[in-house]
mmCIF file of N, CA and C in Angstrom:
data_model
loop_
_atom_site.group_PDB
_atom_site.id
_atom_site.type_symbol
_atom_site.label_atom_id
_atom_site.label_comp_id
_atom_site.label_asym_id
_atom_site.label_seq_id
_atom_site.Cartn_x
_atom_site.Cartn_y
_atom_site.Cartn_z
ATOM 1 N N MET A 1 102.529 69.404 48.561
ATOM 2 C CA MET A 1 103.855 68.964 48.224
ATOM 3 C C MET A 1 104.742 70.197 48.100
ATOM 4 N N THR A 2 105.909 70.092 48.684
ATOM 5 C CA THR A 2 106.850 71.201 48.637
ATOM 6 C C THR A 2 107.727 71.080 47.404
ATOM 7 N N VAL A 3 107.822 72.140 46.666
ATOM 8 C CA VAL A 3 108.676 72.173 45.483
ATOM 9 C C VAL A 3 109.987 72.828 45.874
ATOM 10 N N LEU A 4 111.100 72.169 45.551
ATOM 11 C CA LEU A 4 112.400 72.740 45.879
ATOM 12 C C LEU A 4 112.715 73.859 44.902
ATOM 13 N N LEU A 5 112.948 75.025 45.412
ATOM 14 C CA LEU A 5 113.245 76.190 44.593
ATOM 15 C C LEU A 5 114.639 76.691 44.940
ATOM 16 N N SER A 6 115.280 77.303 43.975
ATOM 17 C CA SER A 6 116.597 77.871 44.274
ATOM 18 C C SER A 6 116.463 79.365 44.444
ATOM 19 N N ALA A 7 117.203 79.898 45.365
ATOM 20 C CA ALA A 7 117.154 81.340 45.609
ATOM 21 C C ALA A 7 118.560 81.885 45.717
ATOM 22 N N LEU A 8 118.813 83.004 45.130
ATOM 23 C CA LEU A 8 120.107 83.657 45.272
ATOM 24 C C LEU A 8 120.126 84.596 46.449
ATOM 25 N N GLY A 9 119.009 85.146 46.796
ATOM 26 C CA GLY A 9 119.048 86.035 47.949
ATOM 27 C C GLY A 9 117.686 86.424 48.447
ATOM 28 N N ILE A 10 117.581 86.484 49.742
ATOM 29 C CA ILE A 10 116.401 87.043 50.386
ATOM 30 C C ILE A 10 116.926 87.919 51.503
ATOM 31 N N LEU A 11 116.384 89.073 51.591
ATOM 32 C CA LEU A 11 116.798 89.992 52.634
ATOM 33 C C LEU A 11 115.625 90.202 53.567
ATOM 34 N N LEU A 12 115.847 89.943 54.830
ATOM 35 C CA LEU A 12 114.798 90.150 55.816
ATOM 36 C C LEU A 12 115.169 91.377 56.639
ATOM 37 N N CYS A 13 114.401 92.413 56.524
ATOM 38 C CA CYS A 13 114.661 93.641 57.266
ATOM 39 C C CYS A 13 113.633 93.764 58.367
ATOM 40 N N SER A 14 114.069 94.233 59.519
ATOM 41 C CA SER A 14 113.204 94.123 60.678
ATOM 42 C C SER A 14 112.811 95.415 61.372
ATOM 43 N N LEU A 15 112.896 96.535 60.746
ATOM 44 C CA LEU A 15 112.381 97.742 61.371
ATOM 45 C C LEU A 15 111.643 98.588 60.358
ATOM 46 N N VAL A 16 110.603 99.241 60.820
ATOM 47 C CA VAL A 16 109.835 100.102 59.937
ATOM 48 C C VAL A 16 110.712 101.209 59.371
ATOM 49 N N SER A 17 111.789 101.558 60.047
ATOM 50 C CA SER A 17 112.676 102.615 59.572
ATOM 51 C C SER A 17 113.454 102.216 58.325
ATOM 52 N N SER A 18 113.276 100.998 57.837
ATOM 53 C CA SER A 18 113.996 100.530 56.656
ATOM 54 C C SER A 18 113.243 100.851 55.377
ATOM 55 N N SER A 19 112.523 101.952 55.353
ATOM 56 C CA SER A 19 111.666 102.278 54.218
ATOM 57 C C SER A 19 112.428 102.496 52.922
ATOM 58 N N ASP A 20 113.741 102.699 52.966
ATOM 59 C CA ASP A 20 114.505 102.877 51.742
ATOM 60 C C ASP A 20 114.831 101.554 51.061
ATOM 61 N N VAL A 21 114.543 100.436 51.698
ATOM 62 C CA VAL A 21 114.751 99.115 51.105
ATOM 63 C C VAL A 21 113.502 98.767 50.303
ATOM 64 N N LEU A 22 113.687 98.495 49.009
ATOM 65 C CA LEU A 22 112.549 98.213 48.135
ATOM 66 C C LEU A 22 112.410 96.721 47.867
ATOM 67 N N PRO A 23 111.178 96.219 47.807
ATOM 68 C CA PRO A 23 110.956 94.811 47.474
ATOM 69 C C PRO A 23 111.301 94.528 46.013
ATOM 70 N N GLN A 24 111.476 93.265 45.723
ATOM 71 C CA GLN A 24 111.728 92.801 44.361
ATOM 72 C C GLN A 24 110.644 93.323 43.428
ATOM 73 N N ALA A 25 111.051 93.813 42.266
ATOM 74 C CA ALA A 25 110.079 94.242 41.254
ATOM 75 C C ALA A 25 109.295 93.021 40.786
ATOM 76 N N GLU A 26 108.032 93.204 40.504
ATOM 77 C CA GLU A 26 107.161 92.138 40.014
ATOM 78 C C GLU A 26 107.151 90.919 40.947
ATOM 79 N N PHE A 27 107.104 91.179 42.247
ATOM 80 C CA PHE A 27 107.056 90.114 43.244
ATOM 81 C C PHE A 27 105.814 89.258 43.030
ATOM 82 N N ASP A 28 105.967 87.935 43.101
ATOM 83 C CA ASP A 28 104.860 87.000 42.901
ATOM 84 C C ASP A 28 104.760 86.089 44.121
ATOM 85 N N LEU A 29 103.770 86.335 44.966
ATOM 86 C CA LEU A 29 103.597 85.574 46.204
ATOM 87 C C LEU A 29 103.464 84.083 45.941
ATOM 88 N N HIS A 30 102.702 83.696 44.937
ATOM 89 C CA HIS A 30 102.462 82.274 44.686
ATOM 90 C C HIS A 30 103.714 81.556 44.176
ATOM 91 N N MET A 31 104.608 82.278 43.531
ATOM 92 C CA MET A 31 105.876 81.673 43.106
ATOM 93 C C MET A 31 106.809 81.457 44.299
ATOM 94 N N MET A 32 106.488 82.063 45.430
ATOM 95 C CA MET A 32 107.288 81.885 46.646
ATOM 96 C C MET A 32 106.961 80.576 47.358
ATOM 97 N N ALA A 33 105.858 79.942 47.003
ATOM 98 C CA ALA A 33 105.442 78.720 47.688
ATOM 99 C C ALA A 33 106.497 77.638 47.518
ATOM 100 N N GLY A 34 106.868 77.003 48.615
ATOM 101 C CA GLY A 34 107.802 75.890 48.561
ATOM 102 C C GLY A 34 109.019 76.109 49.438
ATOM 103 N N LYS A 35 110.024 75.296 49.194
ATOM 104 C CA LYS A 35 111.254 75.322 49.981
ATOM 105 C C LYS A 35 112.292 76.193 49.289
ATOM 106 N N TRP A 36 112.925 77.049 50.069
ATOM 107 C CA TRP A 36 113.938 77.977 49.559
ATOM 108 C C TRP A 36 115.221 77.845 50.366
ATOM 109 N N HIS A 37 116.323 78.080 49.706
ATOM 110 C CA HIS A 37 117.620 78.170 50.380
ATOM 111 C C HIS A 37 117.912 79.646 50.572
ATOM 112 N N LEU A 38 118.013 80.065 51.809
ATOM 113 C CA LEU A 38 118.214 81.474 52.122
ATOM 114 C C LEU A 38 119.703 81.786 52.116
ATOM 115 N N VAL A 39 120.060 82.818 51.401
ATOM 116 C CA VAL A 39 121.471 83.162 51.256
ATOM 117 C C VAL A 39 121.846 84.367 52.097
ATOM 118 N N GLY A 40 120.967 85.327 52.251
ATOM 119 C CA GLY A 40 121.341 86.518 52.995
ATOM 120 C C GLY A 40 120.225 87.066 53.856
ATOM 121 N N PHE A 41 120.610 87.549 55.014
ATOM 122 C CA PHE A 41 119.704 88.230 55.931
ATOM 123 C C PHE A 41 120.345 89.560 56.302
ATOM 124 N N ALA A 42 119.542 90.528 56.595
ATOM 125 C CA ALA A 42 120.046 91.787 57.140
ATOM 126 C C ALA A 42 119.000 92.333 58.099
ATOM 127 N N SER A 43 119.463 92.875 59.181
ATOM 128 C CA SER A 43 118.562 93.453 60.163
ATOM 129 C C SER A 43 119.366 94.353 61.082
ATOM 130 N N ASN A 44 118.704 95.342 61.638
ATOM 131 C CA ASN A 44 119.372 96.174 62.635
ATOM 132 C C ASN A 44 118.720 96.030 64.009
ATOM 133 N N THR A 45 117.957 94.962 64.216
ATOM 134 C CA THR A 45 117.368 94.730 65.533
ATOM 135 C C THR A 45 118.427 94.170 66.469
ATOM 136 N N GLU A 46 118.309 94.508 67.744
ATOM 137 C CA GLU A 46 119.272 94.015 68.731
ATOM 138 C C GLU A 46 119.287 92.494 68.774
ATOM 139 N N TRP A 47 118.096 91.887 68.685
ATOM 140 C CA TRP A 47 118.010 90.428 68.738
ATOM 141 C C TRP A 47 118.855 89.802 67.642
ATOM 142 N N PHE A 48 118.699 90.271 66.409
ATOM 143 C CA PHE A 48 119.428 89.691 65.284
ATOM 144 C C PHE A 48 120.921 89.983 65.384
ATOM 145 N N VAL A 49 121.274 91.219 65.666
ATOM 146 C CA VAL A 49 122.683 91.611 65.735
ATOM 147 C C VAL A 49 123.426 90.774 66.774
ATOM 148 N N SER A 50 122.796 90.490 67.906
ATOM 149 C CA SER A 50 123.465 89.720 68.959
ATOM 150 C C SER A 50 123.565 88.231 68.642
ATOM 151 N N ARG A 51 122.820 87.737 67.655
ATOM 152 C CA ARG A 51 122.811 86.306 67.345
ATOM 153 C C ARG A 51 123.349 85.955 65.960
ATOM 154 N N LYS A 52 123.599 86.936 65.107
ATOM 155 C CA LYS A 52 123.927 86.644 63.712
ATOM 156 C C LYS A 52 125.223 85.862 63.536
ATOM 157 N N ALA A 53 126.179 86.004 64.439
ATOM 158 C CA ALA A 53 127.438 85.276 64.305
ATOM 159 C C ALA A 53 127.219 83.766 64.377
ATOM 160 N N GLY A 54 126.224 83.333 65.115
ATOM 161 C CA GLY A 54 125.944 81.914 65.251
ATOM 162 C C GLY A 54 124.992 81.365 64.210
ATOM 163 N N MET A 55 124.481 82.221 63.339
ATOM 164 C CA MET A 55 123.528 81.780 62.317
ATOM 165 C C MET A 55 124.260 81.444 61.025
ATOM 166 N N LYS A 56 123.847 80.387 60.417
ATOM 167 C CA LYS A 56 124.389 79.972 59.122
ATOM 168 C C LYS A 56 123.268 80.039 58.097
ATOM 169 N N MET A 57 123.625 79.849 56.835
ATOM 170 C CA MET A 57 122.585 79.810 55.807
ATOM 171 C C MET A 57 121.594 78.714 56.161
ATOM 172 N N GLY A 58 120.356 78.939 55.822
ATOM 173 C CA GLY A 58 119.333 77.971 56.170
ATOM 174 C C GLY A 58 118.331 77.782 55.057
ATOM 175 N N THR A 59 117.262 77.118 55.416
ATOM 176 C CA THR A 59 116.171 76.904 54.471
ATOM 177 C C THR A 59 114.892 77.464 55.071
ATOM 178 N N ALA A 60 113.972 77.766 54.201
ATOM 179 C CA ALA A 60 112.660 78.243 54.641
ATOM 180 C C ALA A 60 111.602 77.619 53.758
ATOM 181 N N ILE A 61 110.472 77.344 54.347
ATOM 182 C CA ILE A 61 109.320 76.881 53.584
ATOM 183 C C ILE A 61 108.283 77.988 53.662
ATOM 184 N N PHE A 62 107.921 78.511 52.494
ATOM 185 C CA PHE A 62 106.934 79.570 52.384
ATOM 186 C C PHE A 62 105.617 78.973 51.917
ATOM 187 N N SER A 63 104.553 79.263 52.646
ATOM 188 C CA SER A 63 103.214 78.779 52.299
ATOM 189 C C SER A 63 102.255 79.961 52.277
ATOM 190 N N PRO A 64 101.926 80.475 51.080
ATOM 191 C CA PRO A 64 100.978 81.585 50.999
ATOM 192 C C PRO A 64 99.607 81.161 51.513
ATOM 193 N N THR A 65 98.933 82.073 52.195
ATOM 194 C CA THR A 65 97.575 81.818 52.663
ATOM 195 C C THR A 65 96.590 82.354 51.628
ATOM 196 N N LEU A 66 95.341 81.976 51.767
ATOM 197 C CA LEU A 66 94.317 82.422 50.822
ATOM 198 C C LEU A 66 94.118 83.938 50.825
ATOM 199 N N ASP A 67 94.391 84.579 51.966
ATOM 200 C CA ASP A 67 94.187 86.030 52.032
ATOM 201 C C ASP A 67 95.454 86.836 51.759
ATOM 202 N N GLY A 68 96.520 86.187 51.266
ATOM 203 C CA GLY A 68 97.718 86.911 50.854
ATOM 204 C C GLY A 68 98.806 87.035 51.893
ATOM 205 N N ASP A 69 98.608 86.431 53.069
ATOM 206 C CA ASP A 69 99.662 86.409 54.074
ATOM 207 C C ASP A 69 100.616 85.261 53.748
ATOM 208 N N LEU A 70 101.624 85.072 54.583
ATOM 209 C CA LEU A 70 102.633 84.059 54.291
ATOM 210 C C LEU A 70 103.027 83.319 55.562
ATOM 211 N N ASN A 71 102.823 81.995 55.569
ATOM 212 C CA ASN A 71 103.339 81.159 56.650
ATOM 213 C C ASN A 71 104.796 80.881 56.337
ATOM 214 N N LEU A 72 105.656 81.078 57.314
ATOM 215 C CA LEU A 72 107.093 80.941 57.132
ATOM 216 C C LEU A 72 107.650 79.983 58.172
ATOM 217 N N SER A 73 108.316 78.931 57.719
ATOM 218 C CA SER A 73 109.017 78.009 58.614
ATOM 219 C C SER A 73 110.483 78.059 58.234
ATOM 220 N N HIS A 74 111.326 78.430 59.179
ATOM 221 C CA HIS A 74 112.753 78.624 58.913
ATOM 222 C C HIS A 74 113.575 77.670 59.765
ATOM 223 N N ALA A 75 114.635 77.135 59.188
ATOM 224 C CA ALA A 75 115.570 76.282 59.930
ATOM 225 C C ALA A 75 116.982 76.626 59.489
ATOM 226 N N SER A 76 117.892 76.723 60.454
ATOM 227 C CA SER A 76 119.297 76.952 60.125
ATOM 228 C C SER A 76 120.175 76.256 61.153
ATOM 229 N N LEU A 77 121.405 76.034 60.757
ATOM 230 C CA LEU A 77 122.373 75.354 61.605
ATOM 231 C C LEU A 77 123.079 76.375 62.482
ATOM 232 N N ARG A 78 123.119 76.110 63.770
ATOM 233 C CA ARG A 78 123.852 76.974 64.696
ATOM 234 C C ARG A 78 125.329 76.615 64.650
ATOM 235 N N SER A 79 126.153 77.513 65.155
ATOM 236 C CA SER A 79 127.597 77.275 65.134
ATOM 237 C C SER A 79 127.997 76.058 65.970
ATOM 238 N N ASP A 80 127.163 75.662 66.945
ATOM 239 C CA ASP A 80 127.476 74.486 67.757
ATOM 240 C C ASP A 80 126.970 73.183 67.131
ATOM 241 N N GLY A 81 126.382 73.274 65.927
ATOM 242 C CA GLY A 81 125.906 72.087 65.225
ATOM 243 C C GLY A 81 124.445 71.758 65.465
ATOM 244 N N SER A 82 123.805 72.444 66.397
ATOM 245 C CA SER A 82 122.387 72.198 66.648
ATOM 246 C C SER A 82 121.544 72.966 65.622
ATOM 247 N N CYS A 83 120.282 72.608 65.559
ATOM 248 C CA CYS A 83 119.375 73.219 64.587
ATOM 249 C C CYS A 83 118.483 74.245 65.277
ATOM 250 N N TRP A 84 118.343 75.396 64.664
ATOM 251 C CA TRP A 84 117.460 76.446 65.162
ATOM 252 C C TRP A 84 116.258 76.530 64.240
ATOM 253 N N ARG A 85 115.052 76.515 64.799
ATOM 254 C CA ARG A 85 113.826 76.559 63.996
ATOM 255 C C ARG A 85 112.918 77.689 64.474
ATOM 256 N N MET A 86 112.196 78.253 63.515
ATOM 257 C CA MET A 86 111.260 79.324 63.807
ATOM 258 C C MET A 86 110.090 79.206 62.840
ATOM 259 N N THR A 87 108.890 79.433 63.335
ATOM 260 C CA THR A 87 107.697 79.451 62.494
ATOM 261 C C THR A 87 106.950 80.746 62.780
ATOM 262 N N SER A 88 106.474 81.387 61.713
ATOM 263 C CA SER A 88 105.797 82.664 61.886
ATOM 264 C C SER A 88 104.788 82.878 60.768
ATOM 265 N N LEU A 89 103.751 83.626 61.069
ATOM 266 C CA LEU A 89 102.808 84.080 60.053
ATOM 267 C C LEU A 89 103.099 85.554 59.832
ATOM 268 N N VAL A 90 103.527 85.895 58.616
ATOM 269 C CA VAL A 90 103.789 87.295 58.300
ATOM 270 C C VAL A 90 102.615 87.822 57.488
ATOM 271 N N LYS A 91 102.197 89.035 57.799
ATOM 272 C CA LYS A 91 100.997 89.628 57.204
ATOM 273 C C LYS A 91 101.360 90.501 56.013
ATOM 274 N N LYS A 92 100.552 90.401 54.964
ATOM 275 C CA LYS A 92 100.780 91.227 53.781
ATOM 276 C C LYS A 92 100.598 92.700 54.137
ATOM 277 N N THR A 93 101.243 93.545 53.367
ATOM 278 C CA THR A 93 101.052 94.990 53.481
ATOM 279 C C THR A 93 100.490 95.479 52.153
ATOM 280 N N ASP A 94 100.395 96.767 51.986
ATOM 281 C CA ASP A 94 99.900 97.301 50.718
ATOM 282 C C ASP A 94 100.971 97.298 49.629
ATOM 283 N N VAL A 95 102.185 96.845 49.961
ATOM 284 C CA VAL A 95 103.283 96.764 48.996
ATOM 285 C C VAL A 95 103.623 95.291 48.765
ATOM 286 N N ALA A 96 103.548 94.832 47.523
ATOM 287 C CA ALA A 96 103.874 93.430 47.207
ATOM 288 C C ALA A 96 105.329 93.150 47.557
ATOM 289 N N GLY A 97 105.570 92.041 48.272
ATOM 290 C CA GLY A 97 106.918 91.668 48.684
ATOM 291 C C GLY A 97 107.319 92.213 50.036
ATOM 292 N N LYS A 98 106.432 92.950 50.663
ATOM 293 C CA LYS A 98 106.696 93.526 51.978
ATOM 294 C C LYS A 98 105.645 92.999 52.948
ATOM 295 N N PHE A 99 106.105 92.438 54.060
ATOM 296 C CA PHE A 99 105.224 91.825 55.044
ATOM 297 C C PHE A 99 105.516 92.413 56.418
ATOM 298 N N SER A 100 104.553 92.324 57.317
ATOM 299 C CA SER A 100 104.755 92.788 58.689
ATOM 300 C C SER A 100 104.472 91.636 59.641
ATOM 301 N N TYR A 101 105.115 91.702 60.795
ATOM 302 C CA TYR A 101 104.869 90.688 61.816
ATOM 303 C C TYR A 101 105.200 91.257 63.186
ATOM 304 N N PRO A 102 104.410 90.872 64.192
ATOM 305 C CA PRO A 102 104.698 91.318 65.554
ATOM 306 C C PRO A 102 105.757 90.415 66.183
ATOM 307 N N THR A 103 106.437 90.924 67.172
ATOM 308 C CA THR A 103 107.392 90.108 67.916
ATOM 309 C C THR A 103 106.821 89.831 69.302
ATOM 310 N N SER A 104 107.497 88.977 70.041
ATOM 311 C CA SER A 104 107.048 88.680 71.401
ATOM 312 C C SER A 104 107.207 89.900 72.309
ATOM 313 N N PHE A 105 107.976 90.896 71.854
ATOM 314 C CA PHE A 105 108.155 92.122 72.628
ATOM 315 C C PHE A 105 107.056 93.140 72.332
ATOM 316 N N GLY A 106 106.174 92.823 71.361
ATOM 317 C CA GLY A 106 105.066 93.697 71.040
ATOM 318 C C GLY A 106 105.364 94.766 70.005
ATOM 319 N N ASP A 107 106.595 94.804 69.507
ATOM 320 C CA ASP A 107 106.892 95.804 68.480
ATOM 321 C C ASP A 107 106.627 95.240 67.090
ATOM 322 N N GLY A 108 106.501 96.106 66.117
ATOM 323 C CA GLY A 108 106.223 95.680 64.755
ATOM 324 C C GLY A 108 107.489 95.618 63.924
ATOM 325 N N ASN A 109 107.607 94.606 63.124
ATOM 326 C CA ASN A 109 108.758 94.432 62.251
ATOM 327 C C ASN A 109 108.298 94.232 60.823
ATOM 328 N N GLU A 110 109.235 94.365 59.909
ATOM 329 C CA GLU A 110 108.966 94.142 58.497
ATOM 330 C C GLU A 110 109.869 93.056 57.961
ATOM 331 N N MET A 111 109.364 92.332 56.988
ATOM 332 C CA MET A 111 110.169 91.407 56.203
ATOM 333 C C MET A 111 110.006 91.859 54.759
ATOM 334 N N ILE A 112 111.120 92.109 54.089
ATOM 335 C CA ILE A 112 111.084 92.580 52.712
ATOM 336 C C ILE A 112 111.874 91.611 51.844
ATOM 337 N N VAL A 113 111.239 91.075 50.825
ATOM 338 C CA VAL A 113 111.913 90.180 49.880
ATOM 339 C C VAL A 113 112.507 91.070 48.797
ATOM 340 N N VAL A 114 113.849 91.155 48.753
ATOM 341 C CA VAL A 114 114.476 92.089 47.819
ATOM 342 C C VAL A 114 115.079 91.434 46.591
ATOM 343 N N ASP A 115 115.404 90.152 46.664
ATOM 344 C CA ASP A 115 115.980 89.480 45.498
ATOM 345 C C ASP A 115 115.645 88.008 45.581
ATOM 346 N N VAL A 116 114.956 87.514 44.584
ATOM 347 C CA VAL A 116 114.554 86.113 44.568
ATOM 348 C C VAL A 116 114.577 85.621 43.130
ATOM 349 N N LYS A 117 115.025 84.397 42.951
ATOM 350 C CA LYS A 117 115.045 83.762 41.630
ATOM 351 C C LYS A 117 113.982 82.672 41.647
ATOM 352 N N TYR A 118 113.001 82.779 40.755
ATOM 353 C CA TYR A 118 111.863 81.872 40.756
ATOM 354 C C TYR A 118 112.099 80.583 39.977
ATOM 355 N N GLU A 119 113.239 80.411 39.336
ATOM 356 C CA GLU A 119 113.463 79.215 38.530
ATOM 357 C C GLU A 119 113.353 77.974 39.410
ATOM 358 N N ARG A 120 112.677 76.996 38.906
ATOM 359 C CA ARG A 120 112.506 75.742 39.652
ATOM 360 C C ARG A 120 113.610 74.764 39.263
ATOM 361 N N VAL A 121 114.019 73.964 40.219
ATOM 362 C CA VAL A 121 114.999 72.923 39.947
ATOM 363 C C VAL A 121 114.311 71.827 39.150
ATOM 364 N N ARG A 122 114.931 71.401 38.072
ATOM 365 C CA ARG A 122 114.338 70.346 37.241
ATOM 366 C C ARG A 122 114.363 69.010 37.976
ATOM 367 N N PRO A 123 113.324 68.186 37.786
ATOM 368 C CA PRO A 123 113.300 66.866 38.434
ATOM 369 C C PRO A 123 114.549 66.074 38.071
ATOM 370 N N GLY A 124 115.110 65.420 39.052
ATOM 371 C CA GLY A 124 116.291 64.597 38.823
ATOM 372 C C GLY A 124 117.598 65.347 38.966
ATOM 373 N N SER A 125 117.538 66.664 39.136
ATOM 374 C CA SER A 125 118.780 67.417 39.286
ATOM 375 C C SER A 125 119.161 67.487 40.751
ATOM 376 N N CYS A 126 120.408 67.762 41.005
ATOM 377 C CA CYS A 126 120.879 67.899 42.381
ATOM 378 C C CYS A 126 120.523 69.279 42.889
ATOM 379 N N SER A 127 120.276 69.382 44.178
ATOM 380 C CA SER A 127 119.968 70.695 44.742
ATOM 381 C C SER A 127 120.878 70.986 45.903
#
C-alpha cells in the first residue's frame, strides 16, 4: 500500500561532478517509501536542460529494495497536457541519500535527495 507523503523538495542531480551537493542530513531510506510530490529538480545534463521547460511538478513512488537500492516511478504533466512517465532502479552508494544510475547512453549519473519532509498526511486530510 502506498502512503501519501508530503515533500517540500527533492533535488535530483545528474553528474558525478556535483560532489559539492550534500544529501539530507539523517536521510532515512525507509521513510522515503510511498508517494511523494516532487517540487524541485536540478541537473546540468543536456537531456534535462533541453526538456525542463516542458516539465511540470510531478509525483514519484519510491520503493526501497531489500538491499538498499530504490525503485523509482515518476510521472509529470507535459506542457501539452500529456503525461510523461519514467521508471528506474537507482543504486545505493556509500553515502546515505545519494544514489547512482546508468543512462541509456552508458554514462553514470547521480540522484541526491537534498531536502525531504517525512511528515505523513493524516488520514482524512486533503493532499
